[in-house]
Amino acid sequence: GSLAEFQALAREYGRAHVSGLAEPERGLIVLKSPRLLPSDHDYRGTIRHELLHVLLARNTDPTRLPRWFGEGVAMVMSRENRWGHSFRLVRAYMRGDLIPYPDLNLAFAPRGDEALFDDAYAQVYSMTRFLLKRMGEEKFWSLILSLKQMDFEQALKEHAGLTPGGLYSAWRRSLWKVALISAL
């Protein structure tokens, strides 16, 4: 109900622009009260996003689900398509500041740079959406469910025919279209 209460429950993620978080293995979701959020905030979208984290944890082995991919799936499935994400992504692409694949999980560290945190969300949303479109919904969900028995690299290879580096490269090559559309 208060910012202090949220910060106490959210601990290191109790940042000003964070509106909710999940501890999926415990089935716990912590949300700021809607009255603490901007009037244009999509509260239901935040609830969907955090519920997706819990559902992913219950249907995979969370130790096999990369943090970046869990965030991307939660964003794509909760329909968090924001113009700000596209602009952040295009700016990073044009400047050569995309987060390298090996650093994606680290970008979600609780005490990281706020701008990097926001850029990471924009990037993983785009990467996950790219993978979903490339694979199709059925194969995409098969990949996710297989994370109960195999690690992400193996599941990605089996279901998408890609390595993590191959996914990153293919996604990066596709960004010229996003930059062109945004420029227009």
XYZ file of N, CA, C and O in Angstrom:
736
model
N 0.786 -1.207 0.000
C 0.000 0.000 0.000
C 0.830 1.274 0.000
O 0.362 2.314 -0.422
N 2.093 1.196 0.441
C 2.961 2.377 0.471
C 4.276 2.056 -0.233
O 4.644 0.893 -0.395
N 4.979 3.115 -0.626
C 6.269 2.930 -1.283
C 7.259 2.243 -0.337
O 7.999 1.357 -0.747
N 7.227 2.607 0.933
C 8.126 1.991 1.916
C 7.843 0.494 2.056
O 8.767 -0.314 2.140
N 6.565 0.126 2.062
C 6.196 -1.287 2.166
C 6.673 -2.057 0.931
O 7.215 -3.157 1.045
N 6.480 -1.459 -0.251
C 6.942 -2.112 -1.477
C 8.452 -2.289 -1.445
O 8.968 -3.366 -1.745
N 9.167 -1.239 -1.065
C 10.632 -1.320 -1.037
C 11.109 -2.362 -0.033
O 12.077 -3.066 -0.297
N 10.425 -2.501 1.085
C 10.807 -3.510 2.079
C 10.614 -4.919 1.525
O 11.448 -5.798 1.745
N 9.527 -5.138 0.798
C 9.256 -6.464 0.225
C 10.087 -6.728 -1.017
O 10.501 -7.859 -1.270
N 10.314 -5.692 -1.816
C 11.040 -5.855 -3.073
C 12.552 -5.829 -2.872
O 13.298 -6.183 -3.787
N 12.982 -5.381 -1.698
C 14.407 -5.296 -1.355
C 15.200 -4.569 -2.445
O 14.889 -3.444 -2.783
N 16.194 -5.222 -3.005
C 17.082 -4.559 -3.972
C 16.382 -4.169 -5.273
O 16.912 -3.396 -6.052
N 15.195 -4.693 -5.528
C 14.448 -4.309 -6.727
C 13.413 -3.218 -6.422
O 12.569 -2.921 -7.257
N 13.473 -2.608 -5.272
C 12.523 -1.580 -4.890
C 12.816 -0.229 -5.512
O 12.713 0.791 -4.857
N 13.166 -0.222 -6.767
C 13.470 1.021 -7.484
C 12.194 1.784 -7.800
O 11.110 1.216 -7.854
N 12.377 3.052 -8.078
C 11.225 3.915 -8.345
C 10.391 3.437 -9.522
O 9.169 3.444 -9.467
N 11.012 2.990 -10.606
C 10.236 2.623 -11.794
C 9.829 1.152 -11.841
O 9.131 0.743 -12.750
N 10.238 0.365 -10.869
C 9.801 -1.027 -10.798
C 8.428 -1.048 -10.132
O 8.253 -0.518 -9.040
N 7.455 -1.650 -10.818
C 6.096 -1.651 -10.281
C 5.676 -2.997 -9.701
O 4.661 -3.094 -9.024
N 6.445 -4.029 -9.970
C 6.122 -5.335 -9.439
C 7.275 -6.300 -9.629
O 8.167 -6.050 -10.440
N 7.244 -7.376 -8.882
C 8.240 -8.431 -9.055
C 7.655 -9.737 -8.543
O 6.687 -9.746 -7.788
N 8.255 -10.792 -8.997
C 7.817 -12.122 -8.566
C 9.008 -12.885 -8.005
O 10.133 -12.708 -8.459
N 8.728 -13.690 -7.010
C 9.660 -14.712 -6.551
C 8.991 -16.018 -6.948
O 8.264 -16.631 -6.158
N 9.184 -16.407 -8.226
C 8.390 -17.489 -8.806
C 8.489 -18.828 -8.090
O 7.490 -19.540 -7.989
N 9.656 -19.159 -7.579
C 9.801 -20.447 -6.919
C 8.941 -20.524 -5.656
O 8.533 -21.585 -5.233
N 8.653 -19.368 -5.058
C 7.816 -19.300 -3.856
C 6.359 -18.991 -4.198
O 5.509 -18.993 -3.310
N 6.097 -18.681 -5.471
C 4.741 -18.316 -5.863
C 4.338 -16.956 -5.323
O 3.159 -16.673 -5.142
N 5.312 -16.098 -5.059
C 5.075 -14.800 -4.448
C 5.151 -13.692 -5.501
O 6.087 -13.651 -6.298
N 4.167 -12.808 -5.474
C 4.163 -11.631 -6.342
C 3.998 -10.407 -5.455
O 3.128 -10.376 -4.584
N 4.844 -9.409 -5.671
C 4.789 -8.157 -4.926
C 4.515 -7.049 -5.932
O 5.248 -6.893 -6.912
N 3.427 -6.293 -5.704
C 3.030 -5.215 -6.609
C 2.830 -3.923 -5.834
O 2.321 -3.950 -4.717
N 3.202 -2.813 -6.473
C 2.860 -1.514 -5.909
C 1.364 -1.326 -6.066
O 0.770 -1.759 -7.047
N 0.779 -0.648 -5.114
C -0.628 -0.290 -5.217
C -0.826 0.590 -6.459
O 0.034 1.410 -6.775
N -1.938 0.419 -7.177
C -2.178 1.256 -8.363
C -2.118 2.756 -8.066
O -1.722 3.537 -8.913
N -2.453 3.160 -6.841
C -2.414 4.596 -6.534
C -0.993 5.142 -6.434
O -0.788 6.348 -6.440
N 0.013 4.258 -6.369
C 1.414 4.691 -6.334
C 2.018 4.775 -7.733
O 3.176 5.160 -7.877
N 1.239 4.405 -8.740
C 1.743 4.341 -10.112
C 1.182 5.477 -10.950
O 0.118 6.017 -10.640
N 1.867 5.821 -12.047
C 1.325 6.839 -12.947
C -0.042 6.413 -13.478
O -0.330 5.216 -13.607
N -0.882 7.364 -13.789
C -2.257 7.057 -14.222
C -2.303 6.235 -15.506
O -3.250 5.494 -15.727
N -1.276 6.344 -16.342
C -1.276 5.591 -17.609
C -0.624 4.209 -17.473
O -0.467 3.498 -18.451
N -0.258 3.821 -16.262
C 0.410 2.529 -16.050
C -0.557 1.374 -16.309
O -1.716 1.408 -15.884
N -0.071 0.343 -16.986
C -0.872 -0.839 -17.281
C -0.762 -1.829 -16.112
O 0.045 -2.749 -16.144
N -1.580 -1.623 -15.094
C -1.525 -2.451 -13.885
C -1.847 -3.909 -14.199
O -1.181 -4.822 -13.710
N -2.858 -4.122 -15.019
C -3.209 -5.503 -15.384
C -2.068 -6.168 -16.141
O -1.824 -7.359 -15.985
N -1.380 -5.405 -16.979
C -0.219 -5.938 -17.694
C 0.880 -6.358 -16.730
O 1.537 -7.383 -16.919
N 1.080 -5.570 -15.669
C 2.074 -5.921 -14.653
C 1.677 -7.210 -13.950
O 2.511 -8.089 -13.725
N 0.408 -7.340 -13.627
C -0.062 -8.570 -12.982
C 0.171 -9.768 -13.917
O 0.677 -10.807 -13.483
N -0.198 -9.625 -15.203
C 0.025 -10.714 -16.172
C 1.505 -11.072 -16.240
O 1.869 -12.260 -16.255
N 2.363 -10.056 -16.310
C 3.813 -10.268 -16.411
C 4.318 -11.092 -15.222
O 5.015 -12.095 -15.409
N 3.947 -10.676 -14.020
C 4.434 -11.380 -12.827
C 3.832 -12.776 -12.711
O 4.513 -13.717 -12.298
N 2.573 -12.947 -13.079
C 1.965 -14.284 -13.091
C 2.686 -15.206 -14.074
O 2.856 -16.401 -13.802
N 3.108 -14.663 -15.193
C 3.839 -15.478 -16.168
C 5.152 -15.994 -15.580
O 5.551 -17.130 -15.851
N 5.818 -15.187 -14.761
C 7.037 -15.670 -14.094
C 6.724 -16.882 -13.224
O 7.467 -17.864 -13.224
N 5.621 -16.825 -12.486
C 5.233 -17.945 -11.618
C 4.892 -19.168 -12.466
O 5.336 -20.286 -12.179
N 4.136 -18.965 -13.548
C 3.775 -20.082 -14.430
C 5.006 -20.698 -15.085
O 5.102 -21.924 -15.209
N 5.946 -19.864 -15.496
C 7.181 -20.396 -16.076
C 7.945 -21.235 -15.050
O 8.450 -22.312 -15.382
N 8.015 -20.759 -13.828
C 8.733 -21.505 -12.784
C 8.065 -22.842 -12.494
O 8.742 -23.828 -12.196
N 6.744 -22.891 -12.607
C 6.024 -24.132 -12.328
C 6.071 -25.123 -13.481
O 5.788 -26.298 -13.291
N 6.392 -24.644 -14.678
C 6.372 -25.509 -15.860
C 7.739 -25.738 -16.480
O 7.836 -26.347 -17.548
N 8.772 -25.240 -15.828
C 10.147 -25.467 -16.277
C 10.979 -25.774 -15.040
O 10.478 -25.732 -13.918
N 12.244 -26.023 -15.255
C 13.200 -26.042 -14.156
C 13.795 -24.637 -14.165
O 14.544 -24.299 -15.084
N 13.451 -23.783 -13.203
C 13.900 -22.388 -13.235
C 15.408 -22.207 -13.358
O 15.871 -21.187 -13.857
N 16.178 -23.216 -12.942
C 17.635 -23.097 -13.078
C 18.063 -23.241 -14.537
O 19.182 -22.901 -14.894
N 17.180 -23.765 -15.380
C 17.483 -23.942 -16.805
C 16.944 -22.790 -17.665
O 17.207 -22.732 -18.851
N 16.160 -21.925 -17.068
C 15.528 -20.810 -17.773
C 16.394 -19.564 -17.591
O 16.444 -19.000 -16.501
N 17.077 -19.120 -18.642
C 17.887 -17.906 -18.481
C 17.022 -16.724 -18.064
O 15.892 -16.571 -18.522
N 17.562 -15.902 -17.208
C 16.811 -14.741 -16.701
C 16.296 -13.887 -17.853
O 15.156 -13.453 -17.861
N 17.161 -13.654 -18.856
C 16.755 -12.782 -19.961
C 15.551 -13.382 -20.701
O 14.641 -12.661 -21.091
N 15.546 -14.705 -20.872
C 14.472 -15.347 -21.621
C 13.168 -15.336 -20.815
O 12.089 -15.107 -21.367
N 13.258 -15.558 -19.518
C 12.070 -15.486 -18.674
C 11.444 -14.098 -18.718
O 10.218 -13.957 -18.804
N 12.283 -13.068 -18.675
C 11.758 -11.693 -18.771
C 11.141 -11.456 -20.147
O 10.077 -10.856 -20.268
N 11.812 -11.923 -21.188
C 11.284 -11.739 -22.544
C 9.950 -12.428 -22.751
O 9.013 -11.849 -23.310
N 9.827 -13.665 -22.272
C 8.569 -14.402 -22.402
C 7.464 -13.672 -21.629
O 6.358 -13.482 -22.139
N 7.768 -13.235 -20.408
C 6.766 -12.527 -19.605
C 6.321 -11.240 -20.299
O 5.136 -10.907 -20.304
N 7.241 -10.541 -20.915
C 6.892 -9.293 -21.612
C 6.061 -9.563 -22.863
O 5.050 -8.901 -23.097
N 6.494 -10.514 -23.673
C 5.781 -10.799 -24.926
C 4.377 -11.323 -24.628
O 3.387 -10.872 -25.218
N 4.259 -12.256 -23.700
C 2.964 -12.863 -23.420
C 2.016 -11.944 -22.654
O 0.806 -12.107 -22.721
N 2.556 -10.963 -21.943
C 1.684 -10.003 -21.259
C 1.431 -8.774 -22.132
O 0.844 -7.804 -21.679
N 1.885 -8.854 -23.370
C 1.639 -7.810 -24.382
C 2.184 -6.445 -23.964
O 1.506 -5.436 -24.050
N 3.437 -6.442 -23.542
C 4.082 -5.201 -23.116
C 4.796 -4.523 -24.277
O 5.966 -4.171 -24.172
N 4.114 -4.328 -25.361
C 4.704 -3.667 -26.519
C 4.612 -2.158 -26.317
O 3.562 -1.566 -26.457
N 5.724 -1.548 -25.995
C 5.758 -0.111 -25.733
C 6.624 0.581 -26.782
O 7.682 0.083 -27.155
N 6.175 1.758 -27.212
C 6.982 2.523 -28.178
C 8.361 2.815 -27.617
O 9.350 2.801 -28.335
N 8.431 3.064 -26.323
C 9.719 3.361 -25.709
C 10.727 2.247 -25.896
O 11.917 2.502 -26.059
N 10.260 1.011 -25.893
C 11.164 -0.121 -26.127
C 11.780 -0.035 -27.514
O 12.985 -0.238 -27.684
N 10.962 0.241 -28.500
C 11.470 0.320 -29.874
C 12.514 1.422 -30.007
O 13.552 1.221 -30.631
N 12.230 2.572 -29.420
C 13.182 3.679 -29.526
C 14.476 3.385 -28.792
O 15.559 3.704 -29.281
N 14.375 2.773 -27.621
C 15.589 2.401 -26.883
C 16.421 1.413 -27.694
O 17.638 1.512 -27.768
N 15.730 0.429 -28.282
C 16.410 -0.594 -29.055
C 17.083 -0.007 -30.290
O 18.245 -0.301 -30.576
N 16.377 0.839 -31.007
C 16.945 1.460 -32.213
C 18.142 2.325 -31.841
O 19.179 2.288 -32.516
N 18.024 3.087 -30.765
C 19.142 3.925 -30.342
C 20.365 3.064 -30.012
O 21.485 3.354 -30.454
N 20.164 1.995 -29.268
C 21.279 1.101 -28.923
C 21.871 0.472 -30.175
O 23.097 0.362 -30.312
N 21.023 0.058 -31.109
C 21.484 -0.550 -32.356
C 22.317 0.440 -33.172
O 23.402 0.114 -33.640
N 21.803 1.659 -33.316
C 22.493 2.668 -34.120
C 23.820 3.088 -33.489
O 24.766 3.389 -34.202
N 23.894 3.067 -32.185
C 25.125 3.454 -31.482
C 26.090 2.288 -31.305
O 27.195 2.472 -30.814
N 25.648 1.085 -31.640
C 26.491 -0.091 -31.413
C 26.545 -0.466 -29.939
O 27.525 -1.054 -29.482
N 25.480 -0.134 -29.196
C 25.449 -0.373 -27.752
C 24.542 -1.531 -27.346
O 24.081 -1.565 -26.199
N 24.243 -2.442 -28.244
C 23.423 -3.589 -27.854
C 24.172 -4.387 -26.786
O 25.400 -4.461 -26.798
N 23.419 -4.945 -25.885
C 24.025 -5.741 -24.819
C 24.453 -7.078 -25.418
O 23.623 -7.789 -25.996
N 25.730 -7.438 -25.319
C 26.174 -8.729 -25.865
C 25.455 -9.883 -25.174
O 25.106 -9.794 -23.992
N 25.248 -10.963 -25.915
C 24.511 -12.107 -25.370
C 25.049 -12.570 -24.014
O 24.260 -12.766 -23.085
N 26.368 -12.739 -23.852
C 26.849 -13.241 -22.553
C 26.533 -12.321 -21.369
O 26.546 -12.753 -20.225
N 26.218 -11.049 -21.640
C 25.959 -10.087 -20.573
C 24.473 -9.854 -20.296
O 24.124 -9.087 -19.402
N 23.586 -10.499 -21.064
C 22.155 -10.219 -20.920
C 21.623 -10.520 -19.526
O 20.881 -9.717 -18.947
N 21.948 -11.658 -18.976
C 21.441 -11.995 -17.639
C 21.943 -11.006 -16.593
O 21.209 -10.623 -15.685
N 23.197 -10.572 -16.737
C 23.783 -9.636 -15.771
C 23.111 -8.272 -15.810
O 23.113 -7.544 -14.824
N 22.528 -7.919 -16.956
C 21.882 -6.615 -17.094
C 20.653 -6.492 -16.201
O 20.174 -5.381 -15.949
N 20.147 -7.607 -15.697
C 18.981 -7.586 -14.819
C 19.365 -7.627 -13.340
O 18.505 -7.791 -12.482
N 20.660 -7.473 -13.060
C 21.114 -7.468 -11.673
C 20.448 -6.311 -10.929
O 20.271 -5.230 -11.487
N 20.071 -6.531 -9.680
C 19.303 -5.518 -8.957
C 20.024 -4.197 -8.739
O 19.401 -3.169 -8.654
N 21.316 -4.213 -8.669
C 22.025 -2.964 -8.408
C 22.714 -2.423 -9.661
O 23.670 -1.674 -9.588
N 22.192 -2.796 -10.794
C 22.786 -2.335 -12.046
C 22.375 -0.922 -12.398
O 21.608 -0.261 -11.713
N 22.888 -0.465 -13.491
C 22.595 0.856 -14.042
C 21.135 0.882 -14.508
O 20.691 0.001 -15.235
N 20.371 1.909 -14.099
C 18.946 2.002 -14.455
C 18.738 2.011 -15.968
O 17.829 1.363 -16.475
N 19.562 2.759 -16.694
C 19.406 2.829 -18.155
C 19.696 1.465 -18.771
O 18.988 1.024 -19.685
N 20.714 0.773 -18.289
C 21.043 -0.563 -18.792
C 19.891 -1.525 -18.499
O 19.536 -2.358 -19.326
N 19.295 -1.401 -17.339
C 18.153 -2.227 -16.932
C 17.013 -2.048 -17.938
O 16.452 -3.009 -18.447
N 16.673 -0.802 -18.270
C 15.610 -0.508 -19.236
C 15.987 -0.981 -20.636
O 15.148 -1.510 -21.367
N 17.240 -0.779 -21.013
C 17.705 -1.248 -22.327
C 17.620 -2.771 -22.414
O 17.265 -3.327 -23.456
N 17.934 -3.441 -21.324
C 17.880 -4.901 -21.301
C 16.453 -5.386 -21.530
O 16.226 -6.329 -22.296
N 15.483 -4.759 -20.892
C 14.086 -5.143 -21.108
C 13.684 -4.944 -22.565
O 13.028 -5.802 -23.161
N 14.070 -3.828 -23.152
C 13.744 -3.568 -24.557
C 14.382 -4.624 -25.460
O 13.757 -5.133 -26.393
N 15.619 -4.966 -25.164
C 16.338 -5.923 -25.997
C 15.763 -7.325 -25.875
O 15.557 -8.000 -26.886
N 15.479 -7.787 -24.664
C 14.983 -9.162 -24.520
C 13.554 -9.301 -25.025
O 13.172 -10.358 -25.502
N 12.783 -8.226 -24.955
C 11.444 -8.250 -25.558
C 11.585 -8.500 -27.060
O 10.925 -9.376 -27.621
N 12.459 -7.750 -27.690
C 12.665 -7.880 -29.134
C 13.219 -9.255 -29.506
O 12.759 -9.882 -30.463
N 14.202 -9.728 -28.749
C 14.794 -11.044 -29.048
C 13.774 -12.167 -28.896
O 13.715 -13.078 -29.726
N 12.980 -12.111 -27.836
C 11.989 -13.161 -27.591
C 10.910 -13.128 -28.660
O 10.491 -14.175 -29.166
N 10.479 -11.937 -29.008
C 9.465 -11.788 -30.070
C 10.004 -12.312 -31.406
O 9.304 -12.994 -32.148
N 11.268 -12.029 -31.686
C 11.920 -12.523 -32.899
C 11.915 -14.050 -32.905
O 11.571 -14.682 -33.914
N 12.294 -14.660 -31.775
C 12.344 -16.114 -31.685
C 10.953 -16.720 -31.853
O 10.787 -17.714 -32.579
N 9.954 -16.132 -31.220
C 8.583 -16.620 -31.338
C 8.110 -16.575 -32.789
O 7.542 -17.551 -33.293
N 8.354 -15.478 -33.468
C 7.946 -15.358 -34.875
C 8.690 -16.363 -35.752
O 8.112 -16.950 -36.659
N 9.957 -16.548 -35.476
C 10.770 -17.464 -36.276
C 10.342 -18.923 -36.086
O 10.282 -19.695 -37.034
N 10.003 -19.279 -34.853
C 9.674 -20.674 -34.536
C 8.201 -21.008 -34.740
O 7.867 -22.150 -35.014
N 7.343 -20.042 -34.518
C 5.910 -20.324 -34.458
C 5.550 -20.689 -33.030
O 6.390 -21.148 -32.247
N 4.296 -20.482 -32.700
C 3.868 -20.622 -31.309
C 4.030 -22.042 -30.763
O 4.486 -22.235 -29.636
N 3.667 -23.041 -31.541
C 3.731 -24.415 -31.038
C 5.164 -24.825 -30.685
O 5.422 -25.367 -29.609
N 6.091 -24.575 -31.588
C 7.493 -24.931 -31.320
C 8.077 -24.092 -30.185
O 8.883 -24.574 -29.395
N 7.665 -22.827 -30.123
C 8.140 -21.929 -29.074
C 7.759 -22.479 -27.698
O 8.594 -22.565 -26.795
N 6.488 -22.884 -27.541
C 6.049 -23.425 -26.252
C 6.677 -24.784 -25.981
O 6.947 -25.128 -24.820
N 6.948 -25.551 -27.026
C 7.653 -26.827 -26.825
C 9.050 -26.576 -26.280
O 9.521 -27.294 -25.396
N 9.713 -25.555 -26.808
C 11.039 -25.183 -26.307
C 10.946 -24.843 -24.819
O 11.725 -25.341 -24.007
N 9.990 -24.009 -24.453
C 9.849 -23.594 -23.055
C 9.584 -24.805 -22.157
O 10.244 -24.977 -21.125
N 8.641 -25.645 -22.541
C 8.310 -26.806 -21.709
C 9.464 -27.795 -21.597
O 9.590 -28.491 -20.585
N 10.316 -27.856 -22.621
C 11.454 -28.775 -22.567
C 12.508 -28.318 -21.559
O 13.396 -29.091 -21.202
N 12.388 -27.076 -21.078
C 13.334 -26.583 -20.080
C 13.128 -27.251 -18.722
O 13.847 -26.973 -17.783
N 12.181 -28.152 -18.658
C 12.017 -28.963 -17.446
C 13.095 -30.064 -17.407
O 13.542 -30.453 -16.342
N 13.511 -30.520 -18.605
C 14.465 -31.634 -18.683
C 15.829 -31.256 -19.251
O 16.771 -32.004 -19.092
N 15.914 -30.168 -19.988
C 17.191 -29.843 -20.630
C 17.516 -28.369 -20.466
O 16.618 -27.562 -20.237
N 18.800 -28.040 -20.607
C 19.173 -26.640 -20.471
C 18.780 -25.854 -21.722
O 18.423 -26.423 -22.750
N 18.822 -24.532 -21.600
C 18.343 -23.653 -22.661
C 19.097 -23.875 -23.966
O 18.493 -23.939 -25.039
N 20.402 -24.003 -23.886
C 21.204 -24.181 -25.104
C 20.769 -25.443 -25.852
O 20.591 -25.422 -27.071
N 20.590 -26.533 -25.138
C 20.163 -27.793 -25.755
C 18.743 -27.670 -26.310
O 18.457 -28.124 -27.420
N 17.838 -27.052 -25.552
C 16.446 -26.883 -26.000
C 16.364 -25.990 -27.228
O 15.609 -26.273 -28.169
N 17.147 -24.939 -27.252
C 17.170 -24.025 -28.398
C 17.677 -24.756 -29.635
O 17.118 -24.605 -30.732
N 18.690 -25.571 -29.478
C 19.242 -26.347 -30.592
C 18.211 -27.353 -31.107
O 17.981 -27.470 -32.309
N 17.569 -28.069 -30.180
C 16.622 -29.107 -30.559
C 15.351 -28.537 -31.210
O 14.850 -29.073 -32.188
N 14.822 -27.462 -30.667
C 13.525 -26.948 -31.126
C 13.624 -25.848 -32.187
O 12.687 -25.659 -32.954
N 14.741 -25.112 -32.189
C 14.877 -24.007 -33.142
C 16.046 -24.181 -34.095
O 16.193 -23.404 -35.033
N 16.897 -25.183 -33.837
C 18.067 -25.377 -34.690
C 19.072 -24.250 -34.558
O 19.819 -23.955 -35.492
N 19.118 -23.615 -33.382
C 19.997 -22.475 -33.149
C 20.834 -22.668 -31.898
O 20.413 -23.352 -30.966
N 21.973 -22.034 -31.887
C 22.746 -21.881 -30.658
C 22.354 -20.509 -30.089
O 21.792 -19.672 -30.815
N 22.645 -20.246 -28.819
C 22.372 -18.901 -28.308
C 23.073 -17.807 -29.127
O 22.471 -16.776 -29.437
N 24.317 -18.061 -29.498
C 25.033 -17.092 -30.328
C 24.392 -16.929 -31.702
O 24.328 -15.825 -32.247
N 23.905 -18.036 -32.264
C 23.209 -17.983 -33.553
C 21.907 -17.206 -33.458
O 21.559 -16.441 -34.372
N 21.173 -17.392 -32.363
C 19.951 -16.621 -32.132
C 20.278 -15.140 -32.058
O 19.643 -14.317 -32.714
N 21.292 -14.798 -31.269
C 21.673 -13.400 -31.092
C 22.077 -12.775 -32.428
O 21.649 -11.672 -32.763
N 22.862 -13.490 -33.195
C 23.325 -12.971 -34.499
C 22.164 -12.779 -35.470
O 22.085 -11.754 -36.155
N 21.276 -13.765 -35.551
C 20.126 -13.653 -36.461
C 19.221 -12.502 -36.036
O 18.747 -11.722 -36.877
N 18.989 -12.375 -34.744
C 18.167 -11.266 -34.239
C 18.830 -9.931 -34.563
O 18.193 -9.017 -35.070
N 20.120 -9.839 -34.318
C 20.853 -8.582 -34.558
C 20.788 -8.187 -36.038
O 20.612 -7.017 -36.365
N 20.936 -9.182 -36.914
C 20.854 -8.903 -38.358
C 19.477 -8.396 -38.758
O 19.341 -7.661 -39.727
N 18.453 -8.780 -38.009
C 17.087 -8.360 -38.353
C 16.781 -6.926 -37.915
O 15.763 -6.364 -38.326
N 17.633 -6.339 -37.118
C 17.325 -5.033 -36.538
C 17.354 -3.882 -37.537
O 16.777 -2.828 -37.267
N 17.972 -4.058 -38.676
C 17.983 -2.969 -39.653
C 16.552 -2.607 -40.056
O 16.244 -1.447 -40.294
N 15.666 -3.607 -40.074
C 14.259 -3.341 -40.424
C 13.596 -2.484 -39.346
O 12.854 -1.553 -39.653
N 13.859 -2.813 -38.091
C 13.295 -2.043 -36.985
C 13.813 -0.605 -37.024
O 13.048 0.344 -36.858
N 15.108 -0.442 -37.299
C 15.697 0.896 -37.375
C 15.083 1.687 -38.540
O 14.766 2.859 -38.391
N 14.899 1.036 -39.666
C 14.330 1.713 -40.829
C 12.896 2.147 -40.565
O 12.523 3.309 -40.819
N 12.086 1.260 -40.027
C 10.688 1.589 -39.735
C 10.602 2.708 -38.694
O 9.808 3.635 -38.844
N 11.441 2.652 -37.683
C 11.433 3.690 -36.648
C 11.865 5.030 -37.223
O 11.349 6.074 -36.832
N 12.817 5.015 -38.146
C 13.290 6.251 -38.756
C 12.178 6.891 -39.605
O 12.074 8.110 -39.678
N 11.364 6.057 -40.228
C 10.269 6.585 -41.042
C 9.149 7.100 -40.168
O 8.451 8.019 -40.462
